[in-house]
């Protein structure tokens, strides 16, 4: 069935992205995987390809296209090839909406040209040790100085994707105590310079999957943040986070769907080429039934993703809709990738095979951006339960 969510422009971008991945990423991906990080200079290549500037207004050097669908195409193509661009997805997918929607004109002039060129890489720091999905429980603080010129930032963050290479990090911190009626009150957002004294990058975390993403721990010890680097209004940060969560959760849904579809492709290739008991594995009835069932699930996930992509571009994707898409697609991907790995037999457990990496990479989709249990709570609340 022909997809209608993408236009000819999107498909032209897909061809460009696929050619770039095949020529510039696939040949060196093993090196990145072994190193556990994408080289910083690679982000300049992505910038030259135009990846970082698609959704940035033209006055700041971007293309000015207000659509998430180009990022969705890129996620599908990286999954198809079994590769990753590391932390750069956070740079565009998570950080850009905050800069576009909250930054002043002066801040945009300072940050967005470098954002587009890859000179200034961004990450976002929300999660803290011991808080997990409970963002209202964060303990990192930012206290306004007596002369009102800067904030003093203290605290720690963890699981920060892009945290090693980042030049600026959007940090969520408490600037006021929670109110008696709203524990979410008092959180503010700051665009913190990673070269500031007292800012430290801790461990690059050794993860089960997503090996090439530079996920790190961060700490702040009396970091002076100019008031000019406050993003949006003080004390309203939690609301800002909530506004951008639907896109974040949709991006996870898209990535999960793309990984599941890619796993089927890898399983088809393997089972057609692998001979057991005198015939290709693909000729056994069990293989056919397993792959057919996987195809049906991925077709359903594709429909969910495409509907949500259209809704997001129209500005109609609700938090509950995004939660539903994330929950469904990540659960489908978990089942499909597991079955595709099983069809590889013992080789599916060897990391040189893409399906093994997909299996490890996919697992976090049901955790970050809000766990599956949190998604169910959001959906249930929307149902009036």
Short mmCIF file of C-alpha atoms in Angstrom, two decimals:
data_model
loop_
_atom_site.label_atom_id
_atom_site.label_comp_id
_atom_site.label_asym_id
_atom_site.label_seq_id
_atom_site.Cartn_x
_atom_site.Cartn_y
_atom_site.Cartn_z
CA UNK A 1 0.00 0.00 0.00
CA UNK A 2 1.41 3.36 -1.04
CA UNK A 3 2.09 5.74 1.85
CA UNK A 4 0.60 9.20 1.46
CA UNK A 5 2.28 10.92 4.41
CA UNK A 6 5.37 11.86 2.40
CA UNK A 7 5.58 14.12 -0.67
CA UNK A 8 7.98 14.02 -3.62
CA UNK A 9 10.16 16.48 -1.70
CA UNK A 10 10.42 14.08 1.21
CA UNK A 11 11.27 11.20 -1.11
CA UNK A 12 13.99 13.25 -2.82
CA UNK A 13 15.45 13.91 0.62
CA UNK A 14 15.24 10.18 1.35
CA UNK A 15 17.37 9.39 -1.70
CA UNK A 16 19.95 11.97 -0.66
CA UNK A 17 20.01 10.68 2.92
CA UNK A 18 20.30 7.05 1.79
CA UNK A 19 23.21 7.81 -0.51
CA UNK A 20 24.94 9.79 2.24
CA UNK A 21 24.50 6.98 4.78
CA UNK A 22 25.79 4.35 2.37
CA UNK A 23 28.87 6.36 1.39
CA UNK A 24 29.78 8.22 4.60
CA UNK A 25 28.42 6.16 7.51
CA UNK A 26 28.22 2.45 6.68
CA UNK A 27 31.94 2.09 5.80
CA UNK A 28 33.08 3.54 9.16
CA UNK A 29 30.23 2.50 11.45
CA UNK A 30 32.12 -0.43 12.93
CA UNK A 31 34.80 1.99 14.10
CA UNK A 32 32.19 4.24 15.71
CA UNK A 33 30.58 1.23 17.37
CA UNK A 34 33.86 0.05 18.85
CA UNK A 35 34.73 3.57 20.03
CA UNK A 36 31.26 4.04 21.50
CA UNK A 37 30.86 7.53 20.05
CA UNK A 38 30.39 9.40 16.77
CA UNK A 39 33.31 11.69 15.86
CA UNK A 40 32.50 15.34 16.56
CA UNK A 41 33.57 16.34 13.04
CA UNK A 42 30.85 14.12 11.57
CA UNK A 43 28.27 16.62 12.78
CA UNK A 44 29.78 19.19 10.44
CA UNK A 45 29.09 16.79 7.57
CA UNK A 46 25.47 16.47 8.66
CA UNK A 47 25.28 20.25 8.78
CA UNK A 48 26.67 20.51 5.26
CA UNK A 49 24.03 18.04 4.13
CA UNK A 50 21.45 20.48 5.50
CA UNK A 51 20.08 18.14 8.19
CA UNK A 52 20.33 20.62 11.06
CA UNK A 53 18.76 23.55 9.23
CA UNK A 54 15.60 22.09 7.71
CA UNK A 55 13.26 23.46 10.38
CA UNK A 56 15.29 26.57 11.26
CA UNK A 57 13.92 29.90 9.94
CA UNK A 58 15.66 31.24 6.84
CA UNK A 59 16.85 34.41 8.58
CA UNK A 60 19.14 32.25 10.72
CA UNK A 61 20.52 30.17 7.86
CA UNK A 62 17.94 27.38 7.73
CA UNK A 63 15.43 26.22 5.14
CA UNK A 64 12.41 27.41 7.11
CA UNK A 65 10.36 24.23 6.59
CA UNK A 66 7.96 23.76 9.49
CA UNK A 67 7.60 19.98 9.35
CA UNK A 68 8.93 17.07 11.41
CA UNK A 69 8.53 14.67 8.48
CA UNK A 70 12.07 15.19 7.18
CA UNK A 71 13.43 14.02 10.53
CA UNK A 72 11.11 11.01 10.31
CA UNK A 73 12.58 10.15 6.90
CA UNK A 74 16.08 10.35 8.37
CA UNK A 75 15.13 8.02 11.23
CA UNK A 76 13.72 5.52 8.77
CA UNK A 77 16.87 5.58 6.67
CA UNK A 78 19.31 5.17 9.55
CA UNK A 79 17.25 2.23 10.85
CA UNK A 80 17.15 0.70 7.37
CA UNK A 81 20.95 0.71 7.26
CA UNK A 82 21.32 -0.43 10.88
CA UNK A 83 23.31 2.67 11.84
CA UNK A 84 22.95 5.73 14.07
CA UNK A 85 24.02 9.38 13.97
CA UNK A 86 24.71 9.37 17.72
CA UNK A 87 23.44 12.28 19.78
CA UNK A 88 22.62 14.50 16.82
CA UNK A 89 18.98 13.43 16.88
CA UNK A 90 18.56 15.22 20.21
CA UNK A 91 20.13 18.35 18.71
CA UNK A 92 17.32 18.69 16.17
CA UNK A 93 14.46 16.53 17.42
CA UNK A 94 14.39 17.65 21.05
CA UNK A 95 16.30 20.92 21.41
CA UNK A 96 15.22 22.88 18.34
CA UNK A 97 11.54 23.21 19.34
CA UNK A 98 12.58 24.87 22.61
CA UNK A 99 14.84 27.32 20.80
CA UNK A 100 12.26 28.16 18.15
CA UNK A 101 9.36 28.57 20.56
CA UNK A 102 11.01 30.13 23.62
CA UNK A 103 14.20 31.95 22.60
CA UNK A 104 14.17 35.72 22.18
CA UNK A 105 15.23 37.26 18.89
CA UNK A 106 18.60 38.13 20.41
CA UNK A 107 19.08 34.54 21.64
CA UNK A 108 18.15 33.12 18.26
CA UNK A 109 20.71 35.35 16.59
CA UNK A 110 23.37 34.07 19.01
CA UNK A 111 22.55 30.37 18.81
CA UNK A 112 20.69 29.35 15.66
CA UNK A 113 23.36 30.09 13.00
CA UNK A 114 25.79 27.88 14.94
CA UNK A 115 23.03 25.32 15.42
CA UNK A 116 22.60 25.06 11.65
CA UNK A 117 26.34 24.87 10.89
CA UNK A 118 27.06 22.27 13.56
CA UNK A 119 29.40 24.67 15.33
CA UNK A 120 27.12 24.71 18.40
CA UNK A 121 25.74 21.28 19.27
CA UNK A 122 22.85 21.17 21.74
CA UNK A 123 21.62 18.63 24.28
CA UNK A 124 18.90 18.78 26.91
CA UNK A 125 19.28 17.81 30.58
CA UNK A 126 16.08 16.84 32.38
CA UNK A 127 16.58 13.52 34.18
CA UNK A 128 18.36 13.37 37.52
CA UNK A 129 19.69 10.48 39.58
CA UNK A 130 16.83 9.13 41.66
CA UNK A 131 14.00 11.00 39.92
CA UNK A 132 13.49 9.20 36.61
CA UNK A 133 10.16 10.17 35.03
CA UNK A 134 9.21 12.35 38.03
CA UNK A 135 10.55 15.63 36.64
CA UNK A 136 8.75 17.66 39.28
CA UNK A 137 11.02 16.02 41.83
CA UNK A 138 14.22 17.48 40.38
CA UNK A 139 16.70 18.92 42.88
CA UNK A 140 19.09 20.85 40.63
CA UNK A 141 18.81 24.52 41.60
CA UNK A 142 19.54 27.86 39.98
CA UNK A 143 19.53 30.80 42.37
CA UNK A 144 19.47 34.37 41.13
CA UNK A 145 22.48 36.37 42.27
CA UNK A 146 22.01 39.41 44.52
CA UNK A 147 22.89 41.81 41.72
CA UNK A 148 20.47 40.06 39.34
CA UNK A 149 23.05 39.49 36.59
CA UNK A 150 23.29 35.72 36.68
CA UNK A 151 22.00 32.50 38.18
CA UNK A 152 24.15 30.09 40.20
CA UNK A 153 23.52 26.53 39.04
CA UNK A 154 24.14 23.50 41.26
CA UNK A 155 23.13 19.87 40.87
CA UNK A 156 23.51 16.83 38.64
CA UNK A 157 21.85 15.21 35.64
CA UNK A 158 22.10 11.73 34.15
CA UNK A 159 21.22 9.85 30.95
CA UNK A 160 21.99 12.97 28.88
CA UNK A 161 22.22 11.95 25.22
CA UNK A 162 24.65 14.17 23.35
CA UNK A 163 26.16 15.22 26.67
CA UNK A 164 29.78 14.54 25.72
CA UNK A 165 29.86 16.53 22.47
CA UNK A 166 27.42 19.29 23.46
CA UNK A 167 28.49 22.92 23.37
CA UNK A 168 25.26 24.16 24.93
CA UNK A 169 22.86 22.21 27.13
CA UNK A 170 19.28 23.17 27.93
CA UNK A 171 19.25 22.52 31.68
CA UNK A 172 16.08 22.25 33.76
CA UNK A 173 16.56 23.59 37.29
CA UNK A 174 14.53 24.79 40.25
CA UNK A 175 14.44 28.56 40.60
CA UNK A 176 11.70 28.53 43.22
CA UNK A 177 10.16 26.08 45.66
CA UNK A 178 7.05 24.22 44.52
CA UNK A 179 3.79 25.77 45.61
CA UNK A 180 1.38 24.06 48.02
CA UNK A 181 -1.01 23.27 45.18
CA UNK A 182 1.47 22.60 42.36
CA UNK A 183 4.75 20.77 42.91
CA UNK A 184 5.66 21.46 39.26
CA UNK A 185 5.90 25.19 39.84
CA UNK A 186 9.34 26.79 40.09
CA UNK A 187 11.25 25.01 37.31
CA UNK A 188 13.13 27.12 34.74
CA UNK A 189 15.14 26.37 31.61
CA UNK A 190 18.67 27.62 30.94
CA UNK A 191 20.90 27.32 27.88
CA UNK A 192 24.17 26.57 29.63
CA UNK A 193 27.62 27.02 28.08
CA UNK A 194 29.52 23.75 28.60
CA UNK A 195 32.83 25.63 28.91
CA UNK A 196 31.62 27.56 31.97
CA UNK A 197 33.65 27.02 35.18
CA UNK A 198 32.01 24.42 37.42
CA UNK A 199 30.34 22.59 34.54
CA UNK A 200 31.62 19.01 34.32
CA UNK A 201 30.97 16.01 32.11
CA UNK A 202 31.18 12.83 34.16
CA UNK A 203 31.08 9.28 32.92
CA UNK A 204 30.10 8.44 29.37
CA UNK A 205 27.61 5.76 30.32
CA UNK A 206 28.17 2.22 29.06
CA UNK A 207 24.71 1.30 27.79
CA UNK A 208 23.12 -1.97 26.72
CA UNK A 209 22.36 -0.45 23.32
CA UNK A 210 22.68 2.84 21.40
CA UNK A 211 26.42 2.34 21.68
CA UNK A 212 27.42 5.24 19.43
CA UNK A 213 25.32 7.82 21.33
CA UNK A 214 27.35 9.88 23.78
CA UNK A 215 25.14 9.50 26.84
CA UNK A 216 26.71 11.12 29.89
CA UNK A 217 26.37 12.26 33.46
CA UNK A 218 26.63 16.02 34.06
CA UNK A 219 27.33 18.00 37.21
CA UNK A 220 27.12 21.69 38.05
CA UNK A 221 29.07 23.33 40.86
CA UNK A 222 28.35 27.05 41.26
CA UNK A 223 28.05 27.49 37.50
CA UNK A 224 27.34 31.13 36.67
CA UNK A 225 24.63 31.36 34.03
CA UNK A 226 23.94 34.86 32.65
CA UNK A 227 20.32 35.94 32.93
CA UNK A 228 20.46 36.44 29.17
CA UNK A 229 20.66 32.63 28.86
CA UNK A 230 17.35 32.01 30.63
CA UNK A 231 15.04 30.32 28.11
CA UNK A 232 11.45 31.50 28.35
CA UNK A 233 10.00 32.91 31.57
CA UNK A 234 11.25 31.90 35.01
CA UNK A 235 9.37 29.22 36.98
CA UNK A 236 7.36 28.05 33.92
CA UNK A 237 9.74 25.38 32.68
CA UNK A 238 7.55 22.38 33.49
CA UNK A 239 4.83 23.71 31.23
CA UNK A 240 7.34 24.21 28.44
CA UNK A 241 8.53 20.63 28.82
CA UNK A 242 4.96 19.41 28.54
CA UNK A 243 4.40 21.35 25.32
CA UNK A 244 7.27 19.57 23.57
CA UNK A 245 6.70 16.06 24.90
CA UNK A 246 4.22 15.04 22.16
CA UNK A 247 6.86 15.55 19.45
CA UNK A 248 9.50 13.81 21.54
CA UNK A 249 7.25 10.81 22.08
CA UNK A 250 6.26 10.70 18.43
CA UNK A 251 9.94 10.67 17.45
CA UNK A 252 10.42 7.59 19.66
CA UNK A 253 7.40 5.96 18.03
CA UNK A 254 8.79 6.67 14.57
CA UNK A 255 12.19 5.30 15.53
CA UNK A 256 10.65 2.13 16.98
CA UNK A 257 8.50 1.54 13.91
CA UNK A 258 11.52 2.08 11.64
CA UNK A 259 13.61 -0.36 13.67
CA UNK A 260 10.89 -3.02 13.47
CA UNK A 261 10.55 -2.62 9.72
CA UNK A 262 14.31 -2.79 9.35
CA UNK A 263 14.45 -5.99 11.44
CA UNK A 264 12.07 -7.68 9.01
CA UNK A 265 14.36 -6.70 6.14
CA UNK A 266 17.38 -8.16 7.90
CA UNK A 267 15.47 -11.35 8.75
CA UNK A 268 14.30 -11.77 5.16
CA UNK A 269 17.83 -11.40 3.86
CA UNK A 270 19.26 -13.82 6.40
CA UNK A 271 16.60 -16.55 6.09
CA UNK A 272 16.79 -16.50 2.30
CA UNK A 273 20.54 -16.97 2.36
CA UNK A 274 20.83 -19.44 5.26
CA UNK A 275 20.39 -23.13 4.35
CA UNK A 276 19.30 -25.68 6.96
CA UNK A 277 18.33 -29.31 6.32
CA UNK A 278 18.86 -28.81 2.62
CA UNK A 279 16.69 -25.75 2.07
CA UNK A 280 16.70 -22.01 2.84
CA UNK A 281 15.29 -21.13 6.26
CA UNK A 282 12.83 -18.84 4.47
CA UNK A 283 11.14 -21.89 2.91
CA UNK A 284 10.00 -23.35 6.22
CA UNK A 285 6.36 -22.71 7.08
CA UNK A 286 7.25 -21.41 10.53
CA UNK A 287 9.53 -18.78 9.01
CA UNK A 288 6.84 -17.66 6.59
CA UNK A 289 4.23 -17.43 9.33
CA UNK A 290 6.55 -15.54 11.70
CA UNK A 291 7.55 -12.98 9.09
CA UNK A 292 3.95 -12.58 7.90
CA UNK A 293 2.81 -11.88 11.46
CA UNK A 294 5.64 -9.37 11.88
CA UNK A 295 4.69 -7.67 8.62
CA UNK A 296 1.07 -7.29 9.77
CA UNK A 297 2.16 -5.68 13.05
CA UNK A 298 4.55 -3.29 11.33
CA UNK A 299 1.86 -2.31 8.81
CA UNK A 300 -0.37 -1.32 11.73
CA UNK A 301 2.47 0.62 13.38
CA UNK A 302 3.10 2.43 10.10
CA UNK A 303 -0.52 3.57 9.96
CA UNK A 304 -0.30 4.86 13.54
CA UNK A 305 2.95 6.72 12.81
CA UNK A 306 1.68 8.27 9.58
CA UNK A 307 -1.53 9.49 11.21
CA UNK A 308 0.45 11.03 14.05
CA UNK A 309 2.95 12.70 11.69
CA UNK A 310 0.11 14.39 9.83
CA UNK A 311 -1.48 15.47 13.12
CA UNK A 312 1.79 16.94 14.37
CA UNK A 313 2.30 18.99 11.23
CA UNK A 314 -1.25 20.32 11.61
CA UNK A 315 -0.60 21.19 15.25
CA UNK A 316 -3.23 18.69 16.39
CA UNK A 317 -1.18 15.94 18.05
CA UNK A 318 -2.42 15.76 21.64
CA UNK A 319 -0.37 14.40 24.55
CA UNK A 320 -2.66 11.36 24.73
CA UNK A 321 -2.37 10.73 20.98
CA UNK A 322 1.41 10.88 21.20
CA UNK A 323 1.43 8.59 24.23
CA UNK A 324 -0.76 6.10 22.41
CA UNK A 325 1.51 6.13 19.36
CA UNK A 326 4.61 5.66 21.49
CA UNK A 327 3.06 2.86 23.54
CA UNK A 328 1.79 0.94 20.53
CA UNK A 329 4.83 1.32 18.29
CA UNK A 330 7.39 0.53 20.95
CA UNK A 331 5.52 -2.58 22.06
CA UNK A 332 5.17 -3.73 18.43
CA UNK A 333 8.87 -3.14 17.82
CA UNK A 334 9.77 -5.16 20.90
CA UNK A 335 7.81 -8.17 19.68
CA UNK A 336 8.86 -7.94 16.04
CA UNK A 337 12.58 -7.46 16.63
CA UNK A 338 12.62 -10.35 19.11
CA UNK A 339 10.99 -12.67 16.57
CA UNK A 340 13.33 -11.54 13.80
CA UNK A 341 16.33 -12.19 16.03
CA UNK A 342 14.98 -15.69 16.75
CA UNK A 343 14.91 -16.42 13.03
CA UNK A 344 18.64 -15.70 12.89
CA UNK A 345 19.32 -18.46 15.39
CA UNK A 346 22.60 -18.13 17.27
CA UNK A 347 23.87 -15.51 14.84
CA UNK A 348 21.12 -13.17 15.98
CA UNK A 349 22.91 -12.93 19.32
CA UNK A 350 26.17 -11.77 17.74
CA UNK A 351 26.56 -7.98 17.62
CA UNK A 352 28.17 -7.99 14.18
CA UNK A 353 24.68 -8.80 12.89
CA UNK A 354 22.45 -5.69 12.68
CA UNK A 355 19.45 -7.44 14.22
CA UNK A 356 21.38 -7.96 17.47
CA UNK A 357 22.14 -4.26 17.66
CA UNK A 358 18.54 -3.41 16.89
CA UNK A 359 17.44 -5.69 19.71
CA UNK A 360 19.65 -3.83 22.19
CA UNK A 361 18.92 -0.37 20.78
CA UNK A 362 15.18 -0.88 20.78
CA UNK A 363 14.82 -1.80 24.45
CA UNK A 364 15.18 1.76 25.74
CA UNK A 365 12.23 2.95 23.64
CA UNK A 366 9.84 1.67 26.32
CA UNK A 367 11.73 3.61 28.99
CA UNK A 368 12.86 7.03 27.86
CA UNK A 369 10.51 9.83 26.93
CA UNK A 370 8.25 8.37 29.62
CA UNK A 371 7.93 4.65 30.36
CA UNK A 372 5.18 2.49 28.88
CA UNK A 373 3.50 2.60 32.29
CA UNK A 374 3.49 6.41 32.22
CA UNK A 375 2.03 6.32 28.68
CA UNK A 376 -0.82 4.15 29.96
CA UNK A 377 -1.49 6.62 32.76
CA UNK A 378 -1.71 9.50 30.25
CA UNK A 379 -4.04 7.57 27.98
CA UNK A 380 -6.23 6.45 30.87
CA UNK A 381 -6.52 10.00 32.17
CA UNK A 382 -7.58 11.16 28.70
CA UNK A 383 -10.28 8.47 28.82
CA UNK A 384 -11.61 9.98 32.04
CA UNK A 385 -10.33 7.14 34.19
#
